[in-house]
């Protein structure tokens, strides 16, 4: 096992053991993830950084049961995902994770409120309860006044806040966000991060980012390169790890 | 909320979302619904036309094969026009009629109609030589020489009814109306209050009929009672039409008639049907082909639209799955969308087919009905299109993993 840094796995919400994702196209082989071992604690914000193509999204997708690894074990909230059949992954995505995408991915002809109610509908929550919870969540992300608005009637930052409310809908212990501020200006991005940070007080938030300043807000930063975990720091560590960032300052 | 109960069911939510989806792009939905309306509407009409022409062939065969014409022995083919024998000669008469009713196989007679004719000659007219025919109101308006299938068809006003028995009313042919009465455009309004004179007495024109040919359109049908009052033909009859209760009994009846009625020629008309049969037969085949073609067009249309909309929304399928939708829920949503589109198409088809059925009935002279059966076709057609068209693209889209789905661009 080469470049794995595994923290204490006993109270871990997420545990990965020797996970690999290999894409084959004809004779070519892309090792998107290569022998990842990792444990992530309950609660707190973890940033995943690394150059383009280093496997950040692939890692997030495998943790979120959006994709299966080529090899290795993935255990989330005590449940090994490998063992689950397709239907089991659906209920996992429904209850255990909330996904936040770079391009928001709201359903365009549904209102903000309806978008937030959707995951609860899939989870069989009664209509009244759905509405009440969606109202509360939208209030929490500061959109109490925009309940009936369609996505196209909202700004990018507002859409992403709706998406975050939607991710929280079934109260999952894990939120996965893939470059959630990639389509936003830096001031709005900052606000989104503050929101995610606040959410991380009560659950685990895994966030992929290119924005260094934002990564600094995390409790822990994972560095990926060529599908391998090359560094794992508590947040100030970005400065002492000269992974691939020419602009980094100083050292510890 | 009272409505909360239905939407509590996860599948109901997917159905409702699916039914909202066609309205995302109103212009496209409109175009698709319009096209579907046309396709399904015409499909229903074609199926109806096929059925109607087949029914008509069957009915006609039965009717014609069971029809026997009796005319005076030795009279010429078309019924002794004008007469080898003038009125007053009574070989073929009311007695003949009574004898018909007394033949051994009389119980097989479904209907017996007697007709008496007299030429209506007016040398001062372009159309000098017309024919006045007396018959019992309610009997088929058989033009002279038309033993066969096409009875005269009323094109304006009405036919003779039992209440007309002694009235001085007349139903005239289209040609007669034009050339003797000067009615160019046949319509109810054109004949209102029109009269004609027969045997020096005025008759009220109550209807205009048409057949397939000018000769047949040159008669005046009047109630037989009135005819007798005016022309005094005595016991003389011109023709007797006998309808047998079923094809199986025709031979027996014909044999009896030939034996019992030496004064009459007994003519059956199995061959009269063949021309009509060919025409109707090819109509039925043509409309059946058209129906198949339309069905294919409809199916392709919906398949195309659904492929387009699943492709367009493949990312959305990925998103739905990522936030916890099951394959079934996504599939139901898209199927509901297809059903909504097809359903609207069916509605449009119904609105379209109703008036078209009327026009088609006129043009093809077929009872192309727009009835419960047509509605059933439209309904089945729409459902078939929804199911056929959406199944393949939806299954294809739904089977992708959320990540595969989201990675596909547009
Ligand atoms: N479906 C696929 N088929 C083949 N190769 C793939 C596929 N998905 C990802 N890859 C490859 O796997 C590697 C990791 O991709 P991934 O999307 O995880 O990178 P990333 O770190 O998220 O990059 P970025 O910062 O650009 O989003 C890349 O080399 C990519 O080309
Ligand atoms: Mg990525």
XYZ file of C-alpha atoms in Angstrom, chain B residues 13-167:
155
model
C -46.070 11.766 -7.891
C -44.168 10.357 -10.856
C -47.352 10.162 -12.897
C -48.236 13.772 -12.123
C -44.748 15.000 -12.962
C -44.846 13.059 -16.213
C -48.153 14.610 -17.162
C -46.753 18.094 -16.557
C -43.725 17.493 -18.722
C -45.236 17.872 -22.196
C -45.962 21.480 -21.272
C -42.300 22.340 -20.820
C -42.046 23.106 -24.462
C -45.485 24.288 -25.378
C -44.812 24.757 -29.057
C -43.390 21.297 -29.460
C -46.162 19.704 -27.440
C -48.648 21.524 -29.632
C -47.006 20.322 -32.823
C -46.831 16.744 -31.600
C -50.408 16.732 -30.366
C -51.584 18.192 -33.657
C -49.717 15.584 -35.684
C -50.939 12.822 -33.435
C -54.484 14.113 -33.687
C -54.257 13.925 -37.457
C -52.691 10.489 -37.461
C -54.982 8.954 -34.855
C -58.041 10.707 -36.241
C -57.433 9.450 -39.764
C -56.479 6.070 -38.429
C -59.830 5.760 -36.684
C -61.618 6.897 -39.820
C -59.755 4.449 -42.019
C -60.474 1.580 -39.696
C -64.109 2.630 -39.642
C -64.166 2.913 -43.429
C -62.679 -0.550 -43.771
C -65.283 -1.988 -41.468
C -68.114 -0.043 -43.043
C -67.268 -1.158 -46.563
C -66.983 -4.782 -45.478
C -70.281 -4.535 -43.672
C -71.847 -2.955 -46.656
C -70.623 -5.717 -48.963
C -72.108 -8.314 -46.686
C -75.369 -6.454 -46.281
C -75.615 -5.791 -49.978
C -74.949 -9.368 -50.902
C -77.663 -10.484 -48.578
C -80.087 -7.881 -49.776
C -79.517 -8.373 -53.475
C -79.409 -12.102 -53.393
C -82.690 -12.232 -51.577
C -84.384 -9.856 -54.026
C -86.534 -11.247 -56.822
C -88.105 -9.121 -59.510
C -91.366 -10.129 -61.125
C -92.424 -8.457 -64.334
C -94.872 -9.134 -67.064
C -93.876 -12.145 -69.121
C -92.039 -11.110 -72.253
C -91.583 -7.491 -71.197
C -88.196 -6.110 -72.005
C -85.309 -6.087 -69.670
C -85.696 -2.720 -68.086
C -89.252 -3.392 -67.166
C -91.271 -2.682 -70.272
C -90.663 1.010 -70.563
C -93.815 2.597 -71.801
C -95.235 -0.716 -72.561
C -95.382 -3.399 -75.020
C -98.807 -3.489 -73.459
C -100.721 -0.369 -72.544
C -102.220 0.115 -69.148
C -105.479 -1.722 -68.953
C -104.129 -5.044 -70.062
C -104.272 -6.930 -66.877
C -102.274 -10.098 -67.200
C -99.836 -8.843 -64.649
C -102.060 -7.434 -61.970
C -103.222 -7.295 -58.408
C -104.216 -10.938 -58.925
C -100.584 -11.769 -59.571
C -99.752 -10.121 -56.302
C -102.351 -12.160 -54.470
C -100.999 -15.322 -56.047
C -97.519 -14.436 -54.899
C -98.788 -14.297 -51.351
C -100.325 -17.739 -51.756
C -97.312 -19.684 -53.016
C -96.421 -22.739 -50.889
C -93.231 -21.110 -49.623
C -95.024 -17.843 -48.796
C -93.772 -17.892 -45.242
C -90.297 -17.156 -46.615
C -91.401 -13.850 -48.075
C -89.937 -11.073 -45.965
C -91.443 -8.321 -48.056
C -93.497 -7.889 -51.194
C -93.759 -4.505 -52.927
C -95.824 -3.706 -55.950
C -95.045 -0.849 -58.309
C -97.140 0.644 -61.048
C -95.672 2.971 -63.677
C -96.921 5.404 -66.236
C -94.898 7.553 -68.563
C -95.270 11.262 -67.966
C -94.852 12.735 -71.422
C -94.500 16.455 -71.999
C -93.203 17.227 -75.496
C -92.884 20.910 -74.596
C -89.987 20.098 -72.268
C -86.402 19.317 -73.013
C -86.905 16.257 -70.911
C -90.011 14.995 -72.580
C -90.218 11.467 -71.392
C -90.202 10.885 -67.631
C -91.832 8.159 -65.593
C -94.315 8.340 -62.723
C -94.082 5.428 -60.327
C -96.670 4.564 -57.726
C -95.563 2.565 -54.737
C -96.429 2.013 -51.117
C -94.793 4.672 -48.993
C -91.930 2.989 -47.169
C -90.990 0.716 -50.080
C -87.525 1.246 -51.563
C -87.405 3.888 -54.269
C -86.299 1.557 -57.039
C -85.605 3.378 -60.224
C -86.704 1.543 -63.327
C -84.068 -0.902 -64.461
C -82.417 -0.835 -61.105
C -83.228 -4.159 -59.726
C -80.074 -3.937 -57.878
C -78.121 -2.541 -55.077
C -78.271 1.223 -55.254
C -81.668 2.366 -54.246
C -82.340 5.975 -54.806
C -80.836 8.114 -52.100
C -82.637 11.167 -50.771
C -80.514 14.290 -51.360
C -83.025 16.909 -50.236
C -86.274 16.897 -48.319
C -87.636 13.504 -47.365
C -88.932 10.244 -48.733
C -92.525 8.995 -48.726
C -93.846 7.891 -45.348
C -96.982 5.903 -44.459
C -98.845 9.121 -43.575
C -98.500 10.149 -47.228
C -100.650 7.217 -48.393
C -103.396 9.319 -49.964
C -101.591 12.631 -50.186
